[in-house]
Amino acid sequence: MRLIVIGTEYTGKTTLIDALMEWGDRRGIHHHLDDHFSIPDRQFLSDADQTAMLAMPPAIKERFQRFQIYYHIDVLANHGDCLLGGMHIEEAIYGRRYYYPDNVFPIPYLRKVESQLPPDTILLLLMATPDVLRRRMIAAPHAYPIVPTGDIEAVSAEFAAEYQQSWIERKLTIDTSTLTDAQLLETCLSRVKPFLDTRDLLRWNAS
């Protein structure tokens, strides 16, 4: 399964991707996981590295993000089991808002990137109500938050719009507002099944 998970901060993207990784490992399905498209990278960097990444000039942030977006086109093509968090759609939204708001070297990530993705790629948009997102922000604040509380509605609308405009044909949405972490995983596994190919279905059923 090749899955790109997108959604406003605190909708549950990282929680779901990590759960899918663990679920697969228990069944002998080993996904390649990359959830480091937000600035700073939460997956591999030390605290000092994250601080340094935040301090980079906007032009360098844009260049770095552009390089890794295009690099991960090949990652997705070369891994039949791949989980990506955010990828090009998150970058298109967060980049112009928070990373390089003056549009340093604007790059048309979206449809150009999607035209090069494997045809079995699945796009999943996670959503939640603004009130729920604000409560989650207070209950479990991120070390390096990205979306201010006042931007939640606008950013959520941008994710929904990019999802609708996406050229990825296999796509679905999940509202996480009332779901526990376990329920989110089960909902995803159930809802994504119609988009799986024969190889994935055989392995899922065998496990």
PDB file of N, CA and C in Angstrom, residues 124-193:
ATOM      1  N   LEU A 124      -5.142  10.175   1.640  1.00  0.00           N
ATOM      2  CA  LEU A 124      -6.076  10.196   2.764  1.00  0.00           C
ATOM      3  C   LEU A 124      -6.025  11.560   3.434  1.00  0.00           C
ATOM      4  N   LEU A 125      -7.163  12.232   3.489  1.00  0.00           N
ATOM      5  CA  LEU A 125      -7.287  13.507   4.191  1.00  0.00           C
ATOM      6  C   LEU A 125      -7.933  13.267   5.547  1.00  0.00           C
ATOM      7  N   LEU A 126      -7.224  13.636   6.613  1.00  0.00           N
ATOM      8  CA  LEU A 126      -7.783  13.587   7.959  1.00  0.00           C
ATOM      9  C   LEU A 126      -8.338  14.961   8.309  1.00  0.00           C
ATOM     10  N   MET A 127      -9.515  14.966   8.927  1.00  0.00           N
ATOM     11  CA  MET A 127     -10.174  16.215   9.293  1.00  0.00           C
ATOM     12  C   MET A 127     -10.621  16.140  10.748  1.00  0.00           C
ATOM     13  N   ALA A 128     -10.881  17.296  11.334  1.00  0.00           N
ATOM     14  CA  ALA A 128     -11.494  17.388  12.654  1.00  0.00           C
ATOM     15  C   ALA A 128     -12.082  18.783  12.785  1.00  0.00           C
ATOM     16  N   THR A 129     -13.052  18.938  13.656  1.00  0.00           N
ATOM     17  CA  THR A 129     -13.672  20.248  13.823  1.00  0.00           C
ATOM     18  C   THR A 129     -12.681  21.212  14.472  1.00  0.00           C
ATOM     19  N   PRO A 130     -12.815  22.506  14.206  1.00  0.00           N
ATOM     20  CA  PRO A 130     -11.902  23.478  14.815  1.00  0.00           C
ATOM     21  C   PRO A 130     -11.870  23.402  16.339  1.00  0.00           C
ATOM     22  N   ASP A 131     -13.020  23.203  16.972  1.00  0.00           N
ATOM     23  CA  ASP A 131     -13.044  23.121  18.434  1.00  0.00           C
ATOM     24  C   ASP A 131     -12.224  21.936  18.933  1.00  0.00           C
ATOM     25  N   VAL A 132     -12.339  20.808  18.260  1.00  0.00           N
ATOM     26  CA  VAL A 132     -11.565  19.627  18.647  1.00  0.00           C
ATOM     27  C   VAL A 132     -10.076  19.884  18.464  1.00  0.00           C
ATOM     28  N   LEU A 133      -9.702  20.495  17.359  1.00  0.00           N
ATOM     29  CA  LEU A 133      -8.286  20.782  17.115  1.00  0.00           C
ATOM     30  C   LEU A 133      -7.727  21.715  18.183  1.00  0.00           C
ATOM     31  N   ARG A 134      -8.499  22.703  18.576  1.00  0.00           N
ATOM     32  CA  ARG A 134      -8.023  23.624  19.616  1.00  0.00           C
ATOM     33  C   ARG A 134      -7.875  22.905  20.953  1.00  0.00           C
ATOM     34  N   ARG A 135      -8.791  22.004  21.259  1.00  0.00           N
ATOM     35  CA  ARG A 135      -8.673  21.250  22.511  1.00  0.00           C
ATOM     36  C   ARG A 135      -7.434  20.360  22.487  1.00  0.00           C
ATOM     37  N   ARG A 136      -7.164  19.743  21.345  1.00  0.00           N
ATOM     38  CA  ARG A 136      -5.975  18.899  21.232  1.00  0.00           C
ATOM     39  C   ARG A 136      -4.701  19.720  21.366  1.00  0.00           C
ATOM     40  N   MET A 137      -4.702  20.919  20.827  1.00  0.00           N
ATOM     41  CA  MET A 137      -3.535  21.795  20.954  1.00  0.00           C
ATOM     42  C   MET A 137      -3.214  22.081  22.416  1.00  0.00           C
ATOM     43  N   ILE A 138      -4.252  22.276  23.205  1.00  0.00           N
ATOM     44  CA  ILE A 138      -4.063  22.573  24.627  1.00  0.00           C
ATOM     45  C   ILE A 138      -3.670  21.320  25.395  1.00  0.00           C
ATOM     46  N   ALA A 139      -4.314  20.200  25.078  1.00  0.00           N
ATOM     47  CA  ALA A 139      -4.088  18.964  25.829  1.00  0.00           C
ATOM     48  C   ALA A 139      -2.712  18.360  25.571  1.00  0.00           C
ATOM     49  N   ALA A 140      -2.224  18.458  24.345  1.00  0.00           N
ATOM     50  CA  ALA A 140      -0.940  17.831  23.998  1.00  0.00           C
ATOM     51  C   ALA A 140      -0.181  18.725  23.024  1.00  0.00           C
ATOM     52  N   PRO A 141       0.321  19.856  23.503  1.00  0.00           N
ATOM     53  CA  PRO A 141       0.993  20.802  22.600  1.00  0.00           C
ATOM     54  C   PRO A 141       2.261  20.221  21.991  1.00  0.00           C
ATOM     55  N   HIS A 142       2.481  20.517  20.714  1.00  0.00           N
ATOM     56  CA  HIS A 142       3.692  20.075  20.036  1.00  0.00           C
ATOM     57  C   HIS A 142       4.875  20.944  20.449  1.00  0.00           C
ATOM     58  N   ALA A 143       6.056  20.352  20.425  1.00  0.00           N
ATOM     59  CA  ALA A 143       7.261  21.101  20.783  1.00  0.00           C
ATOM     60  C   ALA A 143       7.496  22.260  19.820  1.00  0.00           C
ATOM     61  N   TYR A 144       7.174  22.035  18.548  1.00  0.00           N
ATOM     62  CA  TYR A 144       7.355  23.068  17.525  1.00  0.00           C
ATOM     63  C   TYR A 144       6.050  23.204  16.733  1.00  0.00           C
ATOM     64  N   PRO A 145       5.047  23.870  17.301  1.00  0.00           N
ATOM     65  CA  PRO A 145       3.755  23.993  16.610  1.00  0.00           C
ATOM     66  C   PRO A 145       3.885  24.805  15.334  1.00  0.00           C
ATOM     67  N   ILE A 146       3.029  24.490  14.377  1.00  0.00           N
ATOM     68  CA  ILE A 146       3.076  25.162  13.077  1.00  0.00           C
ATOM     69  C   ILE A 146       1.866  26.068  12.876  1.00  0.00           C
ATOM     70  N   VAL A 147       0.678  25.522  13.069  1.00  0.00           N
ATOM     71  CA  VAL A 147      -0.558  26.254  12.759  1.00  0.00           C
ATOM     72  C   VAL A 147      -1.057  27.001  13.997  1.00  0.00           C
ATOM     73  N   PRO A 148      -1.110  28.327  13.975  1.00  0.00           N
ATOM     74  CA  PRO A 148      -1.684  29.074  15.095  1.00  0.00           C
ATOM     75  C   PRO A 148      -3.183  28.788  15.224  1.00  0.00           C
ATOM     76  N   THR A 149      -3.698  28.937  16.416  1.00  0.00           N
ATOM     77  CA  THR A 149      -5.115  28.640  16.635  1.00  0.00           C
ATOM     78  C   THR A 149      -6.019  29.480  15.732  1.00  0.00           C
ATOM     79  N   GLY A 150      -5.613  30.701  15.458  1.00  0.00           N
ATOM     80  CA  GLY A 150      -6.432  31.566  14.620  1.00  0.00           C
ATOM     81  C   GLY A 150      -6.457  31.181  13.155  1.00  0.00           C
ATOM     82  N   ASP A 151      -5.556  30.286  12.751  1.00  0.00           N
ATOM     83  CA  ASP A 151      -5.479  29.866  11.347  1.00  0.00           C
ATOM     84  C   ASP A 151      -6.180  28.540  11.074  1.00  0.00           C
ATOM     85  N   ILE A 152      -6.712  27.900  12.096  1.00  0.00           N
ATOM     86  CA  ILE A 152      -7.213  26.535  11.936  1.00  0.00           C
ATOM     87  C   ILE A 152      -8.262  26.432  10.833  1.00  0.00           C
ATOM     88  N   GLU A 153      -9.244  27.313  10.861  1.00  0.00           N
ATOM     89  CA  GLU A 153     -10.315  27.224   9.860  1.00  0.00           C
ATOM     90  C   GLU A 153      -9.768  27.411   8.444  1.00  0.00           C
ATOM     91  N   ALA A 154      -8.921  28.402   8.259  1.00  0.00           N
ATOM     92  CA  ALA A 154      -8.393  28.690   6.923  1.00  0.00           C
ATOM     93  C   ALA A 154      -7.496  27.565   6.423  1.00  0.00           C
ATOM     94  N   VAL A 155      -6.637  27.048   7.293  1.00  0.00           N
ATOM     95  CA  VAL A 155      -5.733  25.964   6.888  1.00  0.00           C
ATOM     96  C   VAL A 155      -6.527  24.697   6.591  1.00  0.00           C
ATOM     97  N   SER A 156      -7.518  24.399   7.408  1.00  0.00           N
ATOM     98  CA  SER A 156      -8.359  23.225   7.156  1.00  0.00           C
ATOM     99  C   SER A 156      -9.060  23.344   5.808  1.00  0.00           C
ATOM    100  N   ALA A 157      -9.529  24.536   5.489  1.00  0.00           N
ATOM    101  CA  ALA A 157     -10.191  24.756   4.201  1.00  0.00           C
ATOM    102  C   ALA A 157      -9.214  24.569   3.043  1.00  0.00           C
ATOM    103  N   GLU A 158      -7.970  24.973   3.232  1.00  0.00           N
ATOM    104  CA  GLU A 158      -6.971  24.798   2.179  1.00  0.00           C
ATOM    105  C   GLU A 158      -6.667  23.321   1.951  1.00  0.00           C
ATOM    106  N   PHE A 159      -6.558  22.551   3.019  1.00  0.00           N
ATOM    107  CA  PHE A 159      -6.339  21.114   2.854  1.00  0.00           C
ATOM    108  C   PHE A 159      -7.510  20.472   2.116  1.00  0.00           C
ATOM    109  N   ALA A 160      -8.727  20.862   2.473  1.00  0.00           N
ATOM    110  CA  ALA A 160      -9.902  20.305   1.797  1.00  0.00           C
ATOM    111  C   ALA A 160      -9.912  20.675   0.320  1.00  0.00           C
ATOM    112  N   ALA A 161      -9.532  21.899   0.006  1.00  0.00           N
ATOM    113  CA  ALA A 161      -9.517  22.335  -1.390  1.00  0.00           C
ATOM    114  C   ALA A 161      -8.454  21.593  -2.191  1.00  0.00           C
ATOM    115  N   GLU A 162      -7.265  21.434  -1.619  1.00  0.00           N
ATOM    116  CA  GLU A 162      -6.201  20.723  -2.330  1.00  0.00           C
ATOM    117  C   GLU A 162      -6.549  19.247  -2.509  1.00  0.00           C
ATOM    118  N   TYR A 163      -7.224  18.681  -1.531  1.00  0.00           N
ATOM    119  CA  TYR A 163      -7.686  17.296  -1.657  1.00  0.00           C
ATOM    120  C   TYR A 163      -8.649  17.172  -2.836  1.00  0.00           C
ATOM    121  N   GLN A 164      -9.585  18.084  -2.942  1.00  0.00           N
ATOM    122  CA  GLN A 164     -10.556  18.034  -4.036  1.00  0.00           C
ATOM    123  C   GLN A 164      -9.884  18.211  -5.392  1.00  0.00           C
ATOM    124  N   GLN A 165      -8.862  19.043  -5.455  1.00  0.00           N
ATOM    125  CA  GLN A 165      -8.199  19.335  -6.718  1.00  0.00           C
ATOM    126  C   GLN A 165      -7.134  18.301  -7.087  1.00  0.00           C
ATOM    127  N   SER A 166      -6.801  17.436  -6.167  1.00  0.00           N
ATOM    128  CA  SER A 166      -5.713  16.481  -6.404  1.00  0.00           C
ATOM    129  C   SER A 166      -6.020  15.559  -7.575  1.00  0.00           C
ATOM    130  N   TRP A 167      -4.980  15.239  -8.337  1.00  0.00           N
ATOM    131  CA  TRP A 167      -5.109  14.299  -9.447  1.00  0.00           C
ATOM    132  C   TRP A 167      -4.998  12.849  -8.989  1.00  0.00           C
ATOM    133  N   ILE A 168      -4.658  12.617  -7.746  1.00  0.00           N
ATOM    134  CA  ILE A 168      -4.598  11.247  -7.237  1.00  0.00           C
ATOM    135  C   ILE A 168      -6.011  10.673  -7.260  1.00  0.00           C
ATOM    136  N   GLU A 169      -6.195   9.564  -7.941  1.00  0.00           N
ATOM    137  CA  GLU A 169      -7.544   9.037  -8.162  1.00  0.00           C
ATOM    138  C   GLU A 169      -8.083   8.266  -6.959  1.00  0.00           C
ATOM    139  N   ARG A 170      -7.226   7.579  -6.247  1.00  0.00           N
ATOM    140  CA  ARG A 170      -7.657   6.800  -5.085  1.00  0.00           C
ATOM    141  C   ARG A 170      -7.541   7.693  -3.852  1.00  0.00           C
ATOM    142  N   LYS A 171      -8.663   8.173  -3.365  1.00  0.00           N
ATOM    143  CA  LYS A 171      -8.588   9.070  -2.221  1.00  0.00           C
ATOM    144  C   LYS A 171      -9.833   8.950  -1.346  1.00  0.00           C
ATOM    145  N   LEU A 172      -9.639   9.287  -0.069  1.00  0.00           N
ATOM    146  CA  LEU A 172     -10.712   9.182   0.910  1.00  0.00           C
ATOM    147  C   LEU A 172     -10.460  10.159   2.043  1.00  0.00           C
ATOM    148  N   THR A 173     -11.501  10.412   2.834  1.00  0.00           N
ATOM    149  CA  THR A 173     -11.395  11.302   3.990  1.00  0.00           C
ATOM    150  C   THR A 173     -11.863  10.567   5.239  1.00  0.00           C
ATOM    151  N   ILE A 174     -11.309  10.954   6.377  1.00  0.00           N
ATOM    152  CA  ILE A 174     -11.753  10.445   7.674  1.00  0.00           C
ATOM    153  C   ILE A 174     -11.840  11.621   8.636  1.00  0.00           C
ATOM    154  N   ASP A 175     -12.972  11.763   9.296  1.00  0.00           N
ATOM    155  CA  ASP A 175     -13.136  12.771  10.339  1.00  0.00           C
ATOM    156  C   ASP A 175     -12.712  12.143  11.661  1.00  0.00           C
ATOM    157  N   THR A 176     -11.679  12.690  12.271  1.00  0.00           N
ATOM    158  CA  THR A 176     -11.125  12.104  13.498  1.00  0.00           C
ATOM    159  C   THR A 176     -11.684  12.739  14.767  1.00  0.00           C
ATOM    160  N   SER A 177     -12.659  13.618  14.633  1.00  0.00           N
ATOM    161  CA  SER A 177     -13.117  14.426  15.768  1.00  0.00           C
ATOM    162  C   SER A 177     -13.505  13.594  16.981  1.00  0.00           C
ATOM    163  N   THR A 178     -14.172  12.465  16.762  1.00  0.00           N
ATOM    164  CA  THR A 178     -14.676  11.659  17.882  1.00  0.00           C
ATOM    165  C   THR A 178     -13.983  10.307  17.994  1.00  0.00           C
ATOM    166  N   LEU A 179     -12.905  10.108  17.258  1.00  0.00           N
ATOM    167  CA  LEU A 179     -12.248   8.800  17.229  1.00  0.00           C
ATOM    168  C   LEU A 179     -11.089   8.726  18.219  1.00  0.00           C
ATOM    169  N   THR A 180     -10.975   7.604  18.909  1.00  0.00           N
ATOM    170  CA  THR A 180      -9.767   7.325  19.671  1.00  0.00           C
ATOM    171  C   THR A 180      -8.667   6.918  18.699  1.00  0.00           C
ATOM    172  N   ASP A 181      -7.444   6.797  19.206  1.00  0.00           N
ATOM    173  CA  ASP A 181      -6.342   6.376  18.343  1.00  0.00           C
ATOM    174  C   ASP A 181      -6.611   4.999  17.746  1.00  0.00           C
ATOM    175  N   ALA A 182      -7.119   4.089  18.563  1.00  0.00           N
ATOM    176  CA  ALA A 182      -7.411   2.733  18.086  1.00  0.00           C
ATOM    177  C   ALA A 182      -8.529   2.750  17.049  1.00  0.00           C
ATOM    178  N   GLN A 183      -9.552   3.564  17.283  1.00  0.00           N
ATOM    179  CA  GLN A 183     -10.661   3.655  16.328  1.00  0.00           C
ATOM    180  C   GLN A 183     -10.208   4.273  15.010  1.00  0.00           C
ATOM    181  N   LEU A 184      -9.280   5.213  15.076  1.00  0.00           N
ATOM    182  CA  LEU A 184      -8.755   5.818  13.853  1.00  0.00           C
ATOM    183  C   LEU A 184      -8.043   4.776  13.007  1.00  0.00           C
ATOM    184  N   LEU A 185      -7.224   3.952  13.634  1.00  0.00           N
ATOM    185  CA  LEU A 185      -6.528   2.895  12.897  1.00  0.00           C
ATOM    186  C   LEU A 185      -7.521   1.933  12.269  1.00  0.00           C
ATOM    187  N   GLU A 186      -8.493   1.474  13.031  1.00  0.00           N
ATOM    188  CA  GLU A 186      -9.466   0.518  12.501  1.00  0.00           C
ATOM    189  C   GLU A 186     -10.302   1.134  11.384  1.00  0.00           C
ATOM    190  N   THR A 187     -10.669   2.392  11.543  1.00  0.00           N
ATOM    191  CA  THR A 187     -11.435   3.070  10.496  1.00  0.00           C
ATOM    192  C   THR A 187     -10.624   3.172   9.217  1.00  0.00           C
ATOM    193  N   CYS A 188      -9.361   3.515   9.349  1.00  0.00           N
ATOM    194  CA  CYS A 188      -8.498   3.624   8.176  1.00  0.00           C
ATOM    195  C   CYS A 188      -8.353   2.276   7.483  1.00  0.00           C
ATOM    196  N   LEU A 189      -8.074   1.230   8.239  1.00  0.00           N
ATOM    197  CA  LEU A 189      -7.897  -0.098   7.648  1.00  0.00           C
ATOM    198  C   LEU A 189      -9.156  -0.545   6.911  1.00  0.00           C
ATOM    199  N   SER A 190     -10.310  -0.230   7.463  1.00  0.00           N
ATOM    200  CA  SER A 190     -11.570  -0.613   6.832  1.00  0.00           C
ATOM    201  C   SER A 190     -11.860   0.224   5.589  1.00  0.00           C
ATOM    202  N   ARG A 191     -11.664   1.528   5.700  1.00  0.00           N
ATOM    203  CA  ARG A 191     -12.027   2.437   4.609  1.00  0.00           C
ATOM    204  C   ARG A 191     -11.065   2.359   3.429  1.00  0.00           C
ATOM    205  N   VAL A 192      -9.827   1.972   3.686  1.00  0.00           N
ATOM    206  CA  VAL A 192      -8.827   1.971   2.623  1.00  0.00           C
ATOM    207  C   VAL A 192      -8.877   0.696   1.781  1.00  0.00           C
ATOM    208  N   LYS A 193      -9.508  -0.336   2.295  1.00  0.00           N
ATOM    209  CA  LYS A 193      -9.496  -1.636   1.610  1.00  0.00           C
ATOM    210  C   LYS A 193      -9.983  -1.592   0.159  1.00  0.00           C
TER     211      LYS A 193
END
